[in-house]
Short mmCIF file of C-alpha atoms and ligand atoms in Angstrom, two decimals:
data_model
loop_
_atom_site.label_atom_id
_atom_site.label_comp_id
_atom_site.label_asym_id
_atom_site.label_seq_id
_atom_site.Cartn_x
_atom_site.Cartn_y
_atom_site.Cartn_z
CA MET A 108 -44.70 28.39 -8.87
CA SER A 109 -43.63 29.84 -12.15
CA GLU A 110 -40.70 32.04 -11.17
CA CYS A 111 -37.18 30.83 -11.49
CA PHE A 112 -35.55 29.49 -8.33
CA GLN A 113 -32.32 31.27 -7.44
CA LEU A 114 -30.20 28.21 -6.94
CA ASN A 115 -26.61 29.44 -7.04
CA ASN A 116 -25.07 26.08 -7.67
CA HIS A 117 -27.15 25.29 -10.73
CA ALA A 118 -25.86 25.52 -14.23
CA ASN A 119 -26.81 28.75 -16.00
CA SER A 120 -29.07 27.04 -18.49
CA GLU A 121 -31.14 25.62 -15.63
CA LEU A 122 -31.46 29.06 -14.05
CA GLN A 123 -33.03 30.42 -17.22
CA ARG A 124 -35.87 27.92 -17.17
CA PRO A 125 -39.04 28.37 -15.09
CA ARG A 126 -39.26 25.66 -12.45
CA HIS A 127 -42.41 23.85 -11.34
CA TYR A 128 -41.95 22.42 -7.87
CA LEU A 129 -44.27 19.40 -7.46
CA ASP A 130 -42.64 17.43 -4.64
CA TYR A 131 -44.27 18.79 -1.48
CA ALA A 132 -44.39 15.38 0.18
CA ALA A 133 -40.58 15.47 0.13
CA THR A 134 -40.40 19.01 1.43
CA ALA A 135 -42.22 22.31 1.00
CA PRO A 136 -40.62 25.67 0.29
CA MET A 137 -40.54 27.75 3.46
CA ARG A 138 -43.44 30.17 3.75
CA SER A 139 -42.38 33.83 3.75
CA GLU A 140 -44.24 34.41 7.06
CA VAL A 141 -42.16 31.64 8.62
CA LEU A 142 -38.87 33.16 7.54
CA GLU A 143 -40.01 36.58 8.76
CA ALA A 144 -40.99 35.19 12.17
CA MET A 145 -37.70 33.31 12.55
CA LEU A 146 -35.27 36.03 11.48
CA PRO A 147 -35.18 38.02 14.74
CA TRP A 148 -34.35 34.78 16.59
CA LEU A 149 -31.43 33.96 14.36
CA GLY A 150 -29.52 37.20 14.90
CA SER A 151 -27.54 38.42 17.88
CA ASP A 152 -29.96 41.07 19.12
CA CYS A 153 -32.55 38.89 20.79
CA GLY A 154 -33.41 35.28 21.32
CA PHE A 155 -29.94 33.80 20.94
CA GLY A 156 -29.85 32.73 24.58
CA ASN A 157 -29.87 29.11 25.68
CA ALA A 158 -33.45 28.37 26.70
CA SER A 159 -32.24 26.42 29.75
CA THR A 160 -30.44 29.35 31.37
CA LEU A 161 -31.81 31.56 34.11
CA TYR A 162 -30.81 35.06 32.99
CA PHE A 163 -32.74 37.42 30.69
CA GLU A 164 -31.53 36.08 27.32
CA GLY A 165 -32.34 32.55 28.39
CA ARG A 166 -35.74 33.50 29.78
CA GLN A 167 -36.53 35.24 26.50
CA ALA A 168 -35.60 32.13 24.50
CA ARG A 169 -37.54 29.89 26.89
CA ALA A 170 -40.68 32.04 26.72
CA ALA A 171 -40.56 31.94 22.90
CA THR A 172 -40.04 28.17 22.84
CA GLU A 173 -42.86 27.56 25.28
CA GLY A 174 -45.16 29.90 23.31
CA ALA A 175 -44.42 27.90 20.17
CA ARG A 176 -45.01 24.63 22.02
CA ALA A 177 -48.38 25.82 23.35
CA GLU A 178 -49.49 26.94 19.89
CA ILE A 179 -48.58 23.66 18.17
CA ALA A 180 -50.04 21.58 21.01
CA LEU A 181 -53.34 23.45 20.75
CA ALA A 182 -53.46 22.86 16.99
CA ILE A 183 -53.12 19.08 17.42
CA GLY A 184 -55.37 18.73 20.46
CA ALA A 185 -52.62 17.97 22.97
CA LYS A 186 -51.37 19.52 26.21
CA PRO A 187 -48.18 21.58 25.86
CA THR A 188 -46.45 19.19 28.27
CA GLU A 189 -47.25 16.35 25.86
CA LEU A 190 -45.34 17.91 22.94
CA VAL A 191 -41.60 17.26 22.72
CA PHE A 192 -39.48 19.18 20.22
CA CYS A 193 -36.83 17.27 18.28
CA SER A 194 -35.01 17.46 14.94
CA GLY A 195 -37.80 16.22 12.65
CA GLY A 196 -40.04 13.35 11.66
CA THR A 197 -37.28 10.74 11.55
CA GLU A 198 -36.12 11.45 15.08
CA ALA A 199 -39.70 11.67 16.31
CA ASP A 200 -40.54 8.20 14.93
CA HIS A 201 -37.34 6.72 16.36
CA ALA A 202 -37.92 8.30 19.75
CA CYS A 203 -41.51 7.09 20.06
CA ILE A 204 -40.81 3.52 18.99
CA THR A 205 -37.56 2.87 20.80
CA GLY A 206 -38.56 5.08 23.76
CA ILE A 207 -41.69 3.06 24.53
CA ALA A 208 -40.12 -0.34 23.79
CA THR A 209 -37.13 0.36 26.03
CA ALA A 210 -39.29 1.69 28.86
CA LEU A 211 -41.56 -1.38 28.79
CA ARG A 212 -38.54 -3.66 28.85
CA THR A 213 -37.60 -2.32 32.24
CA THR A 214 -41.08 -1.98 33.75
CA ARG A 215 -42.87 -5.14 32.55
CA ALA A 216 -42.29 -8.77 33.31
CA LEU A 217 -40.26 -10.40 30.54
CA ASP A 218 -43.10 -12.59 29.36
CA LYS A 219 -45.83 -9.97 29.32
CA GLY A 220 -46.43 -7.54 26.50
CA ASN A 221 -42.92 -6.40 25.84
CA ARG A 222 -41.41 -8.49 23.06
CA HIS A 223 -43.69 -8.07 20.07
CA ILE A 224 -44.19 -5.14 17.72
CA VAL A 225 -46.73 -4.75 14.91
CA CYS A 226 -46.33 -2.25 12.08
CA ALA A 227 -47.51 -1.70 8.53
CA SER A 228 -45.23 -2.60 5.63
CA PHE A 229 -45.83 0.79 4.00
CA GLU A 230 -44.45 2.75 6.94
CA HIS A 231 -41.78 5.32 6.23
CA HIS A 232 -38.20 4.09 6.75
CA ALA A 233 -38.13 6.32 9.84
CA VAL A 234 -40.47 3.74 11.41
CA LEU A 235 -39.26 0.59 9.66
CA GLU A 236 -35.62 1.09 10.65
CA PRO A 237 -36.11 1.36 14.43
CA VAL A 238 -38.49 -1.61 14.21
CA ARG A 239 -35.76 -3.56 12.35
CA LEU A 240 -33.28 -2.55 15.02
CA LEU A 241 -35.58 -3.87 17.74
CA LYS A 242 -35.97 -7.09 15.78
CA ARG A 243 -32.20 -7.52 15.77
CA LEU A 244 -32.32 -6.98 19.52
CA GLY A 245 -34.69 -9.92 19.92
CA TYR A 246 -38.21 -8.55 19.42
CA ASP A 247 -40.76 -10.44 17.37
CA VAL A 248 -42.12 -8.26 14.61
CA THR A 249 -45.32 -8.65 12.61
CA ILE A 250 -45.50 -6.61 9.42
CA LEU A 251 -48.99 -5.99 8.04
CA ASN A 252 -49.43 -5.63 4.31
CA PRO A 253 -52.12 -3.20 3.17
CA ASP A 254 -54.89 -4.32 0.85
CA CYS A 255 -54.33 -3.42 -2.80
CA CYS A 256 -56.07 -0.07 -2.24
CA GLY A 257 -53.51 0.89 0.41
CA PHE A 258 -55.38 0.32 3.69
CA ILE A 259 -54.79 -1.74 6.82
CA THR A 260 -57.99 -3.44 7.97
CA GLU A 261 -59.30 -3.79 11.51
CA GLU A 262 -59.52 -7.57 11.08
CA GLN A 263 -55.88 -8.04 10.12
CA LEU A 264 -54.73 -5.76 12.94
CA ALA A 265 -56.88 -7.61 15.49
CA ALA A 266 -55.46 -10.94 14.31
CA SER A 267 -51.87 -9.69 14.64
CA ILE A 268 -51.97 -8.66 18.31
CA THR A 269 -50.74 -11.29 20.75
CA SER A 270 -50.39 -11.45 24.52
CA ASP A 271 -46.82 -10.27 24.02
CA THR A 272 -47.54 -7.19 21.90
CA ALA A 273 -46.03 -4.02 23.30
CA LEU A 274 -46.52 -1.57 20.46
CA VAL A 275 -48.41 -1.06 17.21
CA ALA A 276 -47.22 1.53 14.64
CA ILE A 277 -49.59 2.52 11.82
CA MET A 278 -49.10 5.77 9.96
CA LEU A 279 -51.99 8.19 9.59
CA ALA A 280 -51.36 9.33 6.00
CA GLN A 281 -49.07 7.54 3.58
CA ASN A 282 -46.35 9.65 1.97
CA GLU A 283 -46.17 7.87 -1.43
CA ILE A 284 -49.75 6.85 -2.17
CA GLY A 285 -51.61 9.34 0.04
CA THR A 286 -54.00 6.88 1.69
CA ILE A 287 -55.42 7.98 5.04
CA GLN A 288 -55.77 5.03 7.37
CA PRO A 289 -58.98 4.44 9.36
CA LEU A 290 -56.91 5.19 12.44
CA SER A 291 -59.71 5.76 14.98
CA CYS A 292 -61.07 2.28 14.18
CA LEU A 293 -57.57 0.77 14.35
CA VAL A 294 -56.97 2.43 17.73
CA GLN A 295 -60.24 0.89 18.97
CA VAL A 296 -58.96 -2.53 17.93
CA VAL A 297 -55.77 -1.95 19.94
CA ARG A 298 -57.70 -0.71 22.98
CA LYS A 299 -60.02 -3.71 22.86
CA ALA A 300 -57.09 -6.09 22.58
CA SER A 301 -55.40 -4.37 25.53
CA LEU A 302 -58.47 -5.00 27.68
CA ALA A 303 -58.55 -8.64 26.66
CA MET A 304 -54.80 -9.06 27.36
CA GLY A 305 -54.89 -7.32 30.72
CA HIS A 306 -52.02 -5.01 29.75
CA LYS A 307 -51.83 -1.93 27.60
CA VAL A 308 -50.69 -2.19 23.98
CA TYR A 309 -49.34 1.21 22.90
CA ILE A 310 -50.04 2.77 19.52
CA HIS A 311 -47.80 5.15 17.60
CA THR A 312 -48.81 6.98 14.45
CA ASP A 313 -46.56 8.80 12.00
CA ALA A 314 -48.59 11.94 11.31
CA VAL A 315 -45.89 13.75 9.33
CA GLN A 316 -47.89 13.93 6.09
CA ALA A 317 -51.23 14.44 7.84
CA LEU A 318 -50.28 17.65 9.64
CA GLY A 319 -51.78 20.66 7.89
CA LYS A 320 -53.91 18.44 5.63
CA MET A 321 -56.33 17.03 8.22
CA GLN A 322 -57.81 18.40 11.43
CA LEU A 323 -55.92 16.54 14.14
CA ASN A 324 -56.89 15.96 17.73
CA MET A 325 -54.60 13.64 19.65
CA ARG A 326 -57.04 13.36 22.52
CA SER A 327 -59.94 12.13 20.38
CA LEU A 328 -57.70 10.06 18.09
CA ASP A 329 -56.52 8.38 21.31
CA VAL A 330 -53.07 7.38 20.08
CA ASP A 331 -50.22 7.22 22.61
CA THR A 332 -47.56 8.85 20.45
CA ALA A 333 -47.41 10.67 17.11
CA SER A 334 -44.67 12.27 15.01
CA PHE A 335 -44.60 15.61 13.18
CA SER A 336 -42.18 17.53 10.99
CA ALA A 337 -42.12 21.28 10.26
CA HIS A 338 -40.64 21.27 6.77
CA LYS A 339 -43.56 19.38 5.18
CA ILE A 340 -45.89 22.32 5.89
CA GLY A 341 -43.67 25.25 4.90
CA GLY A 342 -41.74 25.42 8.17
CA PRO A 343 -37.98 25.11 8.55
CA LYS A 344 -36.05 21.90 8.08
CA GLY A 345 -34.39 20.35 11.12
CA ILE A 346 -37.25 20.68 13.58
CA GLY A 347 -40.17 18.43 14.39
CA ALA A 348 -41.96 17.15 17.44
CA PHE A 349 -43.56 14.11 18.94
CA TYR A 350 -46.73 13.84 20.92
CA LEU A 351 -46.26 11.75 24.05
CA LYS A 352 -49.55 11.21 25.84
CA SER A 353 -49.30 11.88 29.59
CA GLY A 354 -48.46 8.71 31.46
CA THR A 355 -46.94 6.87 28.48
CA PRO A 356 -43.84 4.94 29.56
CA PHE A 357 -40.87 6.49 27.78
CA SER A 358 -37.14 6.03 28.07
CA ALA A 359 -35.49 8.89 26.18
CA PRO A 360 -33.16 7.63 23.41
CA MET A 361 -31.51 11.08 23.26
CA ARG A 362 -30.17 11.92 26.69
CA GLY A 363 -28.18 14.89 27.79
CA GLY A 364 -28.92 18.05 29.70
CA GLY A 365 -32.49 17.14 30.64
CA GLN A 366 -34.13 19.50 28.13
CA GLU A 367 -37.73 18.90 27.03
CA GLY A 368 -38.57 17.53 30.46
CA GLY A 369 -35.80 14.93 30.19
CA ARG A 370 -37.44 13.44 27.09
CA ARG A 371 -35.04 14.85 24.49
CA GLY A 372 -31.64 16.18 25.43
CA GLY A 373 -30.00 18.96 23.43
CA THR A 374 -30.09 22.76 23.39
CA GLN A 375 -33.44 23.81 22.04
CA ASN A 376 -33.81 25.21 18.52
CA VAL A 377 -35.66 28.40 19.40
CA ALA A 378 -35.87 29.90 15.90
CA GLY A 379 -36.93 26.50 14.57
CA ALA A 380 -39.70 26.20 17.16
CA ILE A 381 -40.97 29.66 16.24
CA GLY A 382 -40.86 28.80 12.53
CA PHE A 383 -42.66 25.52 13.18
CA ALA A 384 -45.39 27.26 15.20
CA THR A 385 -45.82 29.92 12.51
CA ALA A 386 -46.20 27.26 9.81
CA VAL A 387 -48.73 25.41 11.98
CA ARG A 388 -50.67 28.65 12.64
CA ILE A 389 -51.12 29.06 8.89
CA ALA A 390 -51.46 25.48 7.66
CA CYS A 391 -53.68 24.22 10.50
CA ASN A 392 -56.07 27.16 10.52
CA PRO A 393 -59.37 25.33 9.90
CA VAL A 394 -60.70 27.78 7.29
CA TYR A 395 -57.39 27.93 5.41
CA MET A 396 -57.02 24.15 5.55
CA GLN A 397 -60.49 23.58 4.14
CA GLU A 398 -59.99 26.07 1.30
CA GLU A 399 -56.52 24.81 0.53
CA ASN A 400 -57.64 21.18 0.53
CA ALA A 401 -60.44 22.03 -1.90
CA ARG A 402 -58.07 23.96 -4.19
CA ILE A 403 -55.39 21.26 -4.17
CA CYS A 404 -57.93 18.47 -4.50
CA GLY A 405 -59.23 20.22 -7.62
CA PHE A 406 -55.71 20.01 -9.10
CA ARG A 407 -55.38 16.35 -8.08
CA ASP A 408 -58.72 15.44 -9.63
CA ARG A 409 -57.85 17.30 -12.82
CA ILE A 410 -54.52 15.49 -13.18
CA ILE A 411 -56.31 12.16 -12.76
CA ALA A 412 -59.21 13.06 -15.04
CA GLU A 413 -56.95 14.25 -17.87
CA LEU A 414 -54.15 11.70 -17.64
CA VAL A 415 -55.33 8.55 -16.04
CA SER A 416 -56.94 5.64 -17.76
CA GLY A 417 -57.17 3.23 -14.86
CA THR A 418 -55.74 2.14 -11.55
CA GLY A 419 -52.60 0.06 -11.39
CA GLY A 420 -53.28 -2.05 -8.34
CA THR A 421 -53.97 -5.72 -8.10
CA TYR A 422 -57.56 -5.15 -7.19
CA SER A 423 -59.39 -8.40 -7.66
CA GLY A 424 -62.59 -7.91 -5.72
CA SER A 425 -66.10 -8.17 -6.98
CA ASN A 426 -65.96 -4.59 -8.24
CA SER A 427 -64.83 -5.63 -11.69
CA GLY A 428 -65.28 -2.30 -13.37
CA SER A 429 -63.93 -1.49 -16.76
CA ASP A 430 -61.82 1.32 -18.12
CA ASN A 431 -64.14 4.12 -17.09
CA ASN A 432 -61.48 6.79 -17.20
CA ASP A 433 -62.37 8.22 -13.81
CA GLY A 434 -59.24 7.08 -12.05
CA TYR A 435 -61.27 4.90 -9.74
CA TYR A 436 -61.76 1.15 -9.55
CA ASN A 437 -60.88 -0.92 -12.53
CA GLY A 438 -61.12 -4.33 -11.01
CA ASP A 439 -59.85 -6.16 -14.07
CA TYR A 440 -56.24 -5.03 -13.68
CA HIS A 441 -53.82 -7.51 -12.19
CA ASN A 442 -50.25 -6.33 -11.89
CA GLY A 443 -50.54 -4.47 -15.15
CA GLY A 444 -51.76 -7.49 -17.04
CA SER A 445 -52.36 -6.94 -20.70
CA ARG A 446 -53.04 -3.22 -20.25
CA ASN A 447 -49.45 -2.24 -19.53
CA GLY A 448 -48.79 -0.66 -22.91
CA LYS A 449 -46.95 2.63 -23.45
CA GLY A 450 -49.14 5.65 -23.02
CA ILE A 451 -51.30 4.23 -20.26
CA ILE A 452 -51.14 6.16 -17.02
CA ARG A 453 -52.80 4.83 -13.89
CA THR A 454 -53.05 5.79 -10.29
CA ALA A 455 -51.17 3.35 -8.04
CA VAL A 456 -54.26 3.12 -5.84
CA PRO A 457 -57.87 3.97 -6.61
CA ILE A 458 -58.68 7.60 -5.83
CA LYS A 459 -62.24 8.87 -5.97
CA PRO A 460 -62.79 12.40 -7.24
CA SER A 461 -63.05 14.94 -4.36
CA ASP A 462 -62.19 12.30 -1.77
CA THR A 463 -60.17 13.91 0.99
CA GLN A 464 -61.39 11.51 3.70
CA ASN A 465 -59.48 8.45 2.51
CA HIS A 466 -56.81 10.18 0.44
CA LEU A 467 -54.67 13.21 1.00
CA SER A 468 -55.69 15.94 -1.41
CA ASN A 469 -52.11 16.67 -2.40
CA ILE A 470 -50.57 13.31 -3.39
CA VAL A 471 -51.07 11.86 -6.86
CA PRO A 472 -49.35 8.46 -7.17
CA LEU A 473 -49.07 7.54 -10.85
CA LEU A 474 -47.78 4.56 -12.81
CA VAL A 475 -46.63 5.53 -16.29
CA ALA A 476 -46.48 2.40 -18.42
CA GLY A 477 -43.65 1.95 -20.89
CA THR A 478 -41.15 4.14 -19.05
CA SER A 479 -38.93 3.98 -15.98
CA SER A 480 -39.41 6.26 -12.99
CA GLU A 481 -35.79 7.31 -13.14
CA MET A 482 -35.88 8.20 -16.82
CA LEU A 483 -39.14 10.07 -16.50
CA THR A 484 -38.10 12.13 -13.48
CA LEU A 485 -34.88 13.09 -15.28
CA ARG A 486 -36.83 14.13 -18.37
CA LEU A 487 -39.22 16.09 -16.17
CA ASP A 488 -36.31 17.77 -14.41
CA GLU A 489 -34.81 18.81 -17.75
CA ALA A 490 -38.16 20.29 -18.68
CA GLY A 491 -38.34 22.25 -15.41
CA PHE A 492 -40.38 19.97 -13.13
CA ALA A 493 -39.33 18.72 -9.69
CA VAL A 494 -41.26 15.47 -9.28
CA SER A 495 -40.36 12.39 -7.30
CA ALA A 496 -40.08 8.81 -8.49
CA GLY A 497 -41.70 7.60 -5.30
CA SER A 498 -40.37 8.64 -1.94
CA ALA A 499 -37.63 11.29 -2.02
CA CYS A 500 -36.40 9.89 1.24
CA SER A 501 -35.06 6.89 -0.67
CA THR A 502 -33.18 9.05 -3.11
CA GLY A 503 -30.13 7.41 -4.56
CA SER A 504 -31.77 4.02 -4.38
CA LEU A 505 -32.85 2.46 -7.64
CA GLU A 506 -34.80 -0.15 -5.75
CA PRO A 507 -38.54 -0.13 -6.41
CA SER A 508 -40.58 1.48 -3.66
CA HIS A 509 -41.32 -0.84 -0.75
CA VAL A 510 -44.71 0.84 -0.54
CA LEU A 511 -45.71 -0.08 -4.08
CA LEU A 512 -44.40 -3.62 -3.65
CA ALA A 513 -46.46 -3.89 -0.45
CA LEU A 514 -49.56 -3.07 -2.52
CA GLY A 515 -48.87 -6.15 -4.58
CA LEU A 516 -47.38 -4.46 -7.63
CA GLY A 517 -44.59 -6.28 -9.44
CA LYS A 518 -41.07 -4.77 -9.51
CA ASP A 519 -41.45 -3.77 -13.15
CA GLN A 520 -44.66 -1.92 -12.51
CA ALA A 521 -43.34 -0.31 -9.31
CA ASN A 522 -40.42 0.98 -11.37
CA THR A 523 -42.81 3.09 -13.44
CA ALA A 524 -43.97 5.15 -10.46
CA LEU A 525 -44.20 8.91 -10.44
CA ARG A 526 -45.35 10.78 -7.33
CA ILE A 527 -46.72 14.24 -7.88
CA SER A 528 -47.30 16.10 -4.62
CA LEU A 529 -48.77 19.56 -4.36
CA GLY A 530 -48.76 22.32 -1.79
CA HIS A 531 -49.28 25.93 -0.85
CA ALA A 532 -47.45 27.50 -3.79
CA SER A 533 -48.76 25.08 -6.43
CA SER A 534 -50.63 26.96 -9.13
CA LYS A 535 -52.86 26.30 -12.10
CA ALA A 536 -49.88 27.18 -14.31
CA ASP A 537 -47.90 24.34 -12.72
CA ILE A 538 -50.68 21.87 -13.45
CA ASP A 539 -51.24 23.14 -17.02
CA ALA A 540 -47.54 22.77 -17.76
CA LEU A 541 -47.31 19.31 -16.17
CA LEU A 542 -50.33 18.01 -18.06
CA ALA A 543 -49.01 19.35 -21.35
CA PHE A 544 -45.63 17.70 -20.75
CA LEU A 545 -46.98 14.32 -19.67
CA LYS A 546 -49.57 14.14 -22.45
CA GLY A 547 -46.78 14.79 -24.95
CA TYR A 548 -44.47 12.29 -23.24
CA VAL A 549 -46.87 9.36 -23.37
CA SER A 550 -48.41 10.04 -26.78
N1 PLP B 199 -42.49 10.15 8.04
C1 PLP B 199 -43.04 10.43 6.85
C2 PLP B 199 -44.39 9.87 6.52
C3 PLP B 199 -42.37 11.22 5.92
O1 PLP B 199 -42.93 11.47 4.73
C4 PLP B 199 -41.09 11.71 6.26
C5 PLP B 199 -40.31 12.49 5.27
O2 PLP B 199 -40.46 12.32 4.09
C6 PLP B 199 -40.57 11.43 7.53
C7 PLP B 199 -41.29 10.64 8.38
C8 PLP B 199 -39.24 11.96 7.95
O3 PLP B 199 -39.34 13.32 8.30
P1 PLP B 199 -38.06 14.25 8.37
O4 PLP B 199 -37.65 14.53 6.98
O5 PLP B 199 -38.55 15.49 9.09
O6 PLP B 199 -37.04 13.54 9.17
#
């Protein structure tokens, strides 16, 4: 994106400079088609009615909302009745976790599968916080650390489930390091454990970063709940949805006028639903997704090939490779070790060229030795680049990323993180400019 953003509240000097937006995992600019589709529903001519009312304006709003619901549900392999609109990914995660836990508390015997929750340590705060809340309310919580490559294993999940486990939450694609979890296998582990326990253990997945990057089918993935957000795929901010498999016990945390089948109270955001569906129609189109993944993956691989001289993890397996400059395994690195000198850039986890099965194509998690994330992102901003120091959702916090610490990195190393994330408007010019800047910065 080489044109200048028209940000009215920016200083003049900043308006003169071309901007390169490289923080799509934080949010994506709204697609023009989305804005166009939403506009008629934001004015006073049509669609302003309350979707719960019986007269014409309400019926119009309801028909549009239900059309949007059907379209999104189809794209994720769910029934329209299984998709609940809400305000975004954070609310969706909260609703799924607290909604299931609360429902089980009232329907299950106190000593059977309703007091224990398992989740991964690299979950987004939108998952970690409701889990922490439940812990304060008396739940036992087991937090699983990923291996140093950023994955939860079937063995560790199997070992964590007890006769009291109510719910497991493992995200599908990680927002800081881009790893895609082997979710189908993890779901199998949960299903097997459920059979052995004689009661169902529910599984929630945060699919916010996966939407539009991977073909999703809730039915075949076999999760019980999943969360989605529109603004990560070029839709509007302030709308998202959760998948709630038919028959899943759920006690709505947000109660009110019975909207969304009593599962999420509040007047529906009709224009938002239309914008969300339009973004899904574009981003989840299988041909578009494949082409876009290939294009973006090419950028990711080029960044790694031209900048990276190793991986920064604590990998200590038998794969003791050397500095092969391919951004993949370098098993001799331990928390930076002796190779932490200025100028060395590594990926925070190993990423194989062209791999879009285990890693999102659009997230490039880097560790830039000899600098601090904060300093580097400020320098990048001055030079016209919008890049995150980790997760934008923790903005304002100078704490090292909990995700990088969970990988086994030390605080010092985690404080050198830079997350580049790409999307639909990312161009070769953006990558050329970024590479030129970073090569100059570390030399
Ligand atoms: N889950 C993940 C993995 C995310 O990356 C984010 C946002 O960064 C969220 C949840 C929260 O989504 P929202 O901003 O729509 O509340």
